[in-house]
Coordinates of C-alpha atoms in Angstrom, one line a residue:
X1 CA 31.3 -8.5 48.5
X2 CA 32.2 -5.3 47.0
X3 CA 32.4 -6.5 43.4
X4 CA 29.0 -8.1 44.0
X5 CA 27.5 -5.0 44.9
X6 CA 28.9 -3.1 41.9
X7 CA 27.4 -5.6 39.7
X8 CA 24.1 -5.4 41.5
X9 CA 23.8 -1.6 41.4
X10 CA 25.0 -1.9 37.7
X11 CA 22.0 -4.4 37.1
X12 CA 19.5 -2.0 38.5
X13 CA 20.9 0.7 36.4
X14 CA 20.6 -1.6 33.4
X15 CA 16.9 -2.6 33.8
X16 CA 16.1 0.8 34.1
X17 CA 17.5 1.6 30.8
X18 CA 15.8 -1.0 29.3
X19 CA 12.6 0.0 31.1
X20 CA 12.5 3.5 29.6
X21 CA 13.1 1.9 26.1
X22 CA 10.4 -0.5 26.4
X23 CA 8.1 1.1 28.7
X24 CA 8.4 4.9 27.3
X25 CA 10.4 4.9 23.9
X26 CA 8.8 1.8 22.7
X27 CA 5.7 2.4 24.5
X28 CA 5.0 5.6 22.7
X29 CA 4.3 3.7 19.6
X30 CA 2.5 0.8 21.2
X31 CA 0.0 3.6 22.3
X32 CA -0.1 5.4 19.0
X33 CA -3.7 5.5 17.6
X34 CA -3.2 6.7 13.9
X35 CA -5.9 9.0 12.4
X36 CA -7.4 7.5 9.3
X37 CA -6.7 10.0 6.5
X38 CA -9.0 10.8 3.8
X39 CA -8.8 9.4 0.5
X40 CA -6.4 11.6 -1.9
X41 CA -6.1 10.0 -5.5
X42 CA -2.9 11.7 -6.2
X43 CA -0.6 10.9 -9.1
X44 CA 2.0 8.4 -8.0
X45 CA 4.9 6.7 -9.3
X46 CA 5.9 3.2 -8.1
X47 CA 9.6 2.6 -8.3
X48 CA 11.1 -0.9 -8.7
X49 CA 14.7 -1.4 -9.1
X50 CA 15.5 -5.0 -10.1
X51 CA 18.6 -6.9 -10.7
X52 CA 18.4 -10.3 -11.8
X53 CA 14.6 -10.4 -10.4
X54 CA 12.9 -12.2 -13.4
X55 CA 10.7 -14.7 -11.4
X56 CA 10.0 -12.4 -8.7
X57 CA 9.0 -9.7 -11.5
X58 CA 6.5 -11.9 -13.0
X59 CA 4.8 -12.9 -9.9
X60 CA 4.7 -9.3 -8.2
X61 CA 4.2 -6.9 -10.9
X62 CA 0.5 -8.3 -11.8
X63 CA -0.4 -7.3 -7.9
X64 CA 0.8 -3.8 -8.3
X65 CA -1.0 -3.3 -11.6
X66 CA -4.0 -4.2 -9.9
X67 CA -4.1 -1.9 -7.5
X68 CA -7.2 0.0 -7.1
X69 CA -5.5 3.4 -6.9
X70 CA -6.6 5.8 -10.1
X71 CA -3.5 7.6 -11.0
X72 CA -0.2 5.5 -11.0
X73 CA 2.5 4.7 -13.3
X74 CA 4.9 1.7 -12.6
X75 CA 8.7 2.8 -13.3
X76 CA 10.5 -0.7 -13.5
X77 CA 14.4 -0.3 -13.4
X78 CA 16.5 -3.0 -15.1
X79 CA 20.0 -2.4 -13.1
X80 CA 22.1 -4.6 -15.5
X81 CA 20.5 -7.6 -15.0
X82 CA 22.1 -10.6 -16.6
X83 CA 18.9 -12.9 -16.7
X84 CA 15.9 -12.0 -18.8
X85 CA 14.4 -9.4 -16.0
X86 CA 14.3 -6.8 -19.1
X87 CA 12.5 -9.2 -21.1
X88 CA 9.8 -9.5 -18.5
X89 CA 9.3 -5.7 -18.0
X90 CA 9.0 -5.2 -21.7
X91 CA 6.5 -8.0 -21.8
X92 CA 4.3 -6.3 -19.2
X93 CA 5.0 -3.0 -20.8
X94 CA 3.5 -4.1 -24.3
X95 CA 0.0 -4.7 -22.1
X96 CA 0.0 -1.8 -19.6
X97 CA 0.8 1.7 -20.9
X98 CA 1.3 3.1 -17.3
X99 CA 4.5 1.3 -17.2
X100 CA 8.0 3.1 -17.9
X101 CA 11.5 0.9 -18.1
X102 CA 14.5 2.4 -17.2
X103 CA 17.6 0.2 -18.6
X104 CA 20.6 0.8 -16.6
X105 CA 24.0 0.1 -18.3
X106 CA 27.1 -0.5 -16.4
X107 CA 29.0 2.5 -15.7
X108 CA 32.9 2.1 -14.2
X109 CA 32.5 5.1 -11.6
X110 CA 29.1 3.8 -10.1
X111 CA 29.4 0.0 -10.9
X112 CA 27.1 -2.1 -8.7
X113 CA 25.8 0.8 -7.1
X114 CA 21.9 0.7 -6.5
X115 CA 21.7 4.2 -5.8
X116 CA 22.9 5.4 -9.2
X117 CA 20.0 3.2 -11.1
X118 CA 17.5 4.3 -8.4
X119 CA 18.5 7.9 -9.3
X120 CA 17.8 7.5 -13.1
X121 CA 14.5 5.9 -12.3
X122 CA 13.6 9.0 -10.0
X123 CA 14.5 11.3 -12.4
X124 CA 12.4 9.4 -15.1
X125 CA 9.2 9.3 -13.0
X126 CA 6.4 11.5 -13.9
X127 CA 4.8 12.1 -10.8
X128 CA 5.6 14.2 -7.9
X129 CA 4.7 11.4 -5.1
X130 CA 7.1 8.4 -5.5
X131 CA 6.4 5.2 -3.8
X132 CA 9.6 2.3 -3.5
X133 CA 9.3 -1.2 -3.2
X134 CA 11.6 -4.0 -4.2
X135 CA 11.0 -6.8 -6.9
X136 CA 10.7 -9.6 -4.3
X137 CA 7.9 -7.7 -2.4
X138 CA 4.1 -8.1 -2.8
X139 CA 1.5 -5.8 -1.8
X140 CA -0.8 -7.5 1.0
X141 CA -3.7 -5.7 -0.4
X142 CA -5.2 -3.7 -3.6
X143 CA -5.0 -0.6 -1.4
X144 CA -1.3 -0.6 -1.0
X145 CA -0.7 2.4 -3.1
X146 CA -3.8 4.4 -1.7
X147 CA -3.0 3.6 1.9
X148 CA 0.6 4.9 1.7
X149 CA 0.2 7.9 -0.4
X150 CA -3.0 9.2 1.6
X151 CA -0.5 10.1 4.4
X152 CA 1.2 12.7 2.5
X153 CA 0.2 16.5 3.3
X154 CA 1.5 19.7 2.9
X155 CA 4.0 19.1 5.8
X156 CA 4.5 15.2 5.7
X157 CA 7.0 14.6 2.7
X158 CA 8.2 11.2 3.8
X159 CA 5.9 8.0 4.6
X160 CA 7.5 5.2 6.4
X161 CA 5.6 2.2 5.9
X162 CA 6.3 -2.0 7.3
X163 CA 7.5 -4.5 5.3
X164 CA 7.4 -7.9 7.0
X165 CA 9.0 -11.2 5.5
X166 CA 7.1 -14.1 4.4
X167 CA 6.5 -17.0 7.2
X168 CA 8.2 -20.3 6.4
X169 CA 7.1 -23.0 8.7
X170 CA 9.2 -25.2 10.5
X171 CA 12.6 -22.7 9.9
X172 CA 14.3 -21.4 12.7
X173 CA 16.2 -18.9 10.3
X174 CA 13.0 -17.7 9.2
X175 CA 11.8 -17.3 12.6
X176 CA 14.9 -15.1 13.6
X177 CA 14.7 -13.3 10.3
X178 CA 10.8 -12.0 11.0
X179 CA 11.9 -11.4 14.6
X180 CA 15.0 -9.2 13.6
X181 CA 12.8 -7.4 11.1
X182 CA 9.8 -6.9 13.8
X183 CA 12.6 -5.5 16.2
X184 CA 13.9 -3.2 14.1
X185 CA 10.6 -1.8 13.0
X186 CA 9.6 -1.2 16.7
X187 CA 12.7 1.2 16.7
X188 CA 12.4 3.0 13.6
X189 CA 8.8 3.5 14.1
X190 CA 9.0 4.5 17.6
X191 CA 11.7 6.8 17.3
X192 CA 9.8 8.4 14.3
X193 CA 6.8 8.5 16.5
X194 CA 8.8 10.6 19.3
X195 CA 10.0 13.0 16.4
X196 CA 13.4 11.3 16.1
X197 CA 13.0 9.3 12.5
X198 CA 16.2 7.8 11.8
X199 CA 15.6 5.1 9.2
X200 CA 12.9 3.1 6.8
X201 CA 12.9 0.2 4.5
X202 CA 13.2 0.5 0.9
X203 CA 10.6 -2.4 0.8
X204 CA 8.0 0.1 1.5
X205 CA 8.7 3.6 1.4
X206 CA 7.2 6.9 -0.1
X207 CA 8.5 10.6 -0.5
X208 CA 8.2 13.6 -2.8
X209 CA 10.4 13.8 -5.6
X210 CA 11.2 17.3 -4.6
X211 CA 12.5 16.1 -1.4
X212 CA 14.9 13.9 -3.2
X213 CA 16.2 16.7 -5.5
X214 CA 16.7 19.4 -2.5
X215 CA 18.6 17.0 -0.6
X216 CA 21.0 16.2 -4.0
X217 CA 20.0 13.0 -4.0
X218 CA 22.0 10.2 -3.0
X219 CA 25.4 12.1 -3.3
X220 CA 26.2 12.7 0.3
X221 CA 26.5 8.8 0.7
X222 CA 26.7 7.5 -3.2
X223 CA 30.0 5.7 -2.1
X224 CA 28.6 3.9 0.6
X225 CA 26.9 0.3 -1.0
X226 CA 23.7 0.4 1.2
X227 CA 21.5 3.3 2.4
X228 CA 19.4 4.1 -0.3
X229 CA 16.5 4.0 2.0
X230 CA 17.7 4.4 5.5
X231 CA 20.7 6.8 5.1
X232 CA 18.5 8.6 2.8
X233 CA 15.8 9.0 5.4
X234 CA 18.5 9.5 8.2
X235 CA 19.7 12.5 5.9
X236 CA 16.5 14.3 4.9
X237 CA 13.9 13.4 8.1
X238 CA 13.1 15.9 10.7
X239 CA 10.6 16.3 13.6
X240 CA 7.8 17.5 11.5
X241 CA 8.1 16.2 7.8
X242 CA 7.5 12.2 8.6
X243 CA 4.3 10.2 9.0
X244 CA 3.8 6.7 9.6
X245 CA 1.7 4.5 7.7
X246 CA 1.3 1.1 9.7
X247 CA -2.6 -0.2 8.6
X248 CA -2.3 -3.7 7.6
X249 CA -3.4 -3.1 3.9
X250 CA -0.6 -0.8 3.6
X251 CA 2.2 -3.7 4.2
X252 CA 4.5 -5.4 1.7
X253 CA 5.6 -9.0 2.2
X254 CA 9.0 -10.0 1.1
X255 CA 11.2 -13.1 0.2
X256 CA 13.4 -13.9 3.1
X257 CA 16.9 -15.6 2.8
X258 CA 16.9 -19.1 3.5
X259 CA 20.3 -19.5 4.5
X260 CA 22.1 -18.2 7.5
X261 CA 25.2 -17.3 5.1
X262 CA 23.0 -15.0 2.9
X263 CA 21.0 -13.6 5.8
X264 CA 24.3 -12.7 7.6
X265 CA 25.7 -11.0 4.4
X266 CA 22.5 -9.3 4.0
X267 CA 22.4 -7.9 7.5
X268 CA 26.2 -7.2 7.4
X269 CA 25.6 -4.7 4.5
X270 CA 22.6 -3.2 6.4
X271 CA 24.7 -2.6 9.6
X272 CA 27.6 -1.2 7.9
X273 CA 25.2 1.6 6.7
X274 CA 24.3 2.4 10.4
X275 CA 27.5 3.3 11.0
X276 CA 26.8 6.5 9.2
X277 CA 23.6 7.5 11.1
X278 CA 23.6 10.9 13.0
X279 CA 25.5 10.8 16.3
X280 CA 22.4 10.8 18.6
X281 CA 20.7 7.9 16.6
X282 CA 24.0 5.8 17.0
X283 CA 24.1 6.6 20.5
X284 CA 20.4 5.4 21.3
X285 CA 20.9 2.3 19.1
X286 CA 24.0 1.4 20.3
X287 CA 22.7 2.1 24.2
X288 CA 19.8 -0.1 23.6
X289 CA 21.8 -3.2 22.3
X290 CA 24.4 -2.9 25.0
X291 CA 21.7 -2.6 27.7
X292 CA 20.2 -5.7 26.2
X293 CA 23.5 -7.5 26.5
X294 CA 24.4 -6.5 30.0
X295 CA 20.7 -7.1 31.2
X296 CA 21.3 -10.8 30.0
X297 CA 24.9 -11.2 31.4
X298 CA 24.2 -9.5 34.7
X299 CA 20.8 -11.4 35.3
X300 CA 22.7 -14.7 34.4
X301 CA 25.8 -13.9 36.8
X302 CA 23.7 -12.6 39.9
X303 CA 21.7 -15.6 39.8
X304 CA 24.2 -17.8 40.0
X305 CA 25.9 -16.1 42.6
X306 CA 22.3 -15.9 44.3
X307 CA 23.4 -12.2 45.4
X308 CA 20.2 -10.5 46.5
X309 CA 18.4 -13.0 44.3
X310 CA 15.0 -12.0 45.5
X311 CA 15.4 -8.4 44.1
X312 CA 16.9 -9.8 41.4
X313 CA 14.4 -12.5 40.2
X314 CA 11.7 -9.3 40.9
X315 CA 13.7 -7.0 38.4
X316 CA 13.9 -9.7 35.8
X317 CA 10.2 -10.2 36.0
X318 CA 9.4 -6.4 36.0
X319 CA 11.5 -5.8 32.8
X320 CA 9.8 -9.0 30.9
X321 CA 6.3 -8.0 32.1
X322 CA 6.8 -4.4 30.4
X323 CA 8.9 -5.7 27.5
X324 CA 6.0 -8.3 26.6
X325 CA 3.1 -5.8 27.1
X326 CA 4.7 -3.5 24.8
X327 CA 5.6 -5.7 22.3
X328 CA 2.4 -7.3 22.3
X329 CA 0.9 -4.2 21.6
X330 CA 3.1 -3.3 18.6
X331 CA 2.7 -6.9 17.5
X332 CA -1.0 -6.6 16.9
X333 CA -0.5 -3.6 15.0
X334 CA 2.1 -5.1 12.7
X335 CA 0.1 -8.4 12.6
X336 CA 3.4 -10.3 14.3
X337 CA 1.6 -11.8 17.3
X338 CA 3.1 -15.1 17.2
X339 CA 6.6 -14.4 17.2
X340 CA 6.3 -13.2 20.8
X341 CA 5.7 -17.2 21.8
X342 CA 9.4 -17.4 21.3
X343 CA 10.7 -14.0 22.9
X344 CA 13.5 -14.8 25.1
X345 CA 15.1 -17.5 23.0
X346 CA 14.8 -15.1 20.1
X347 CA 16.1 -12.2 21.8
X348 CA 19.3 -14.2 22.9
X349 CA 19.9 -15.4 19.4
X350 CA 19.5 -12.2 17.8
X351 CA 22.0 -10.3 20.2
X352 CA 24.6 -13.2 19.5
X353 CA 24.1 -12.9 15.9
X354 CA 24.3 -9.1 16.2
X355 CA 27.5 -9.3 17.7
X356 CA 29.0 -11.6 15.2
X357 CA 27.9 -9.6 12.2
X358 CA 29.5 -6.6 14.2
X359 CA 32.9 -8.6 14.5
X360 CA 32.7 -9.6 10.7
X361 CA 32.3 -5.7 9.5
X362 CA 35.0 -5.1 11.7
X363 CA 37.4 -7.3 9.8
X364 CA 36.2 -6.9 6.4
X365 CA 33.6 -4.7 4.3
X366 CA 30.7 -6.4 2.4
X367 CA 30.3 -5.5 -1.4
X368 CA 27.9 -4.8 -4.0
X369 CA 24.2 -4.7 -3.3
X370 CA 23.6 -8.0 -5.0

């Protein structure tokens, strides 16, 4: 019976931890009401780094060129593509005088390193305010540039946005990818709201050019394959220089992976960069994941043992109610409401896949950004 009591009281502690995360940490963002800023119409350099993205460039460049922002340039970085990405860029440039092309040649020291290519693009940018997205991303409105850059101020030099993935009907993988993206955003947006910013996604991120050079660019983590977005933000973000932008007109939509193999490789690269976050951030992220694993494990074990089953069921119910209410409020902000129909299943699947990816990264490291 002693072991049963230990498991039971451990379960109570785990539920308490989960309630702190969902009710307080994530709840802070769920209750967040952003202030609508005034129009600034500042000069902006939109930066896209592309490697073998000819088809995506053809589709998405017009959506950026049709933005209603008054003053912006589009910096297109061709990162040693083997397809006709450069030709596509040059074709657009002949028709639009606000396009600048940076053609990156392979350099042995930085071979396959996206950060090197981005650095050249940032140096070539005309404007002080930089807005980043990927070649396979499309802005969901013609106000994307304005919505993101209106958030800049004298104290806010980093703007963190949201970039969901395109919905594919009838695909479990797509559902899982979108849920993982949503839950990742729940965390980095909530921590930023609390003054503990730790990452952002390069699909929708803006910062001042001066911020980049003051931090010596990506040099602190140039040897790490991934992290041009999250590691840079983890390095330079403070409690006071970050602002969120979660208006629906500010979202970008990306093309998701269509096979488990390609998605797992992508997530392996992302998770590998998390090992280089600041200690506090790593602790908070690890504690949340561990509390999820233990919640499900202990709930199942105690239910099978029928030990204090009424209390166990009550605690499970409380945790699910707080979790669902918080995520429902956030999903409305991020336009991801329907994901919650499959919440318990997706949570278990995501925990399982994250554990698998963690083990794979312990065995071997992924290489190159594409």
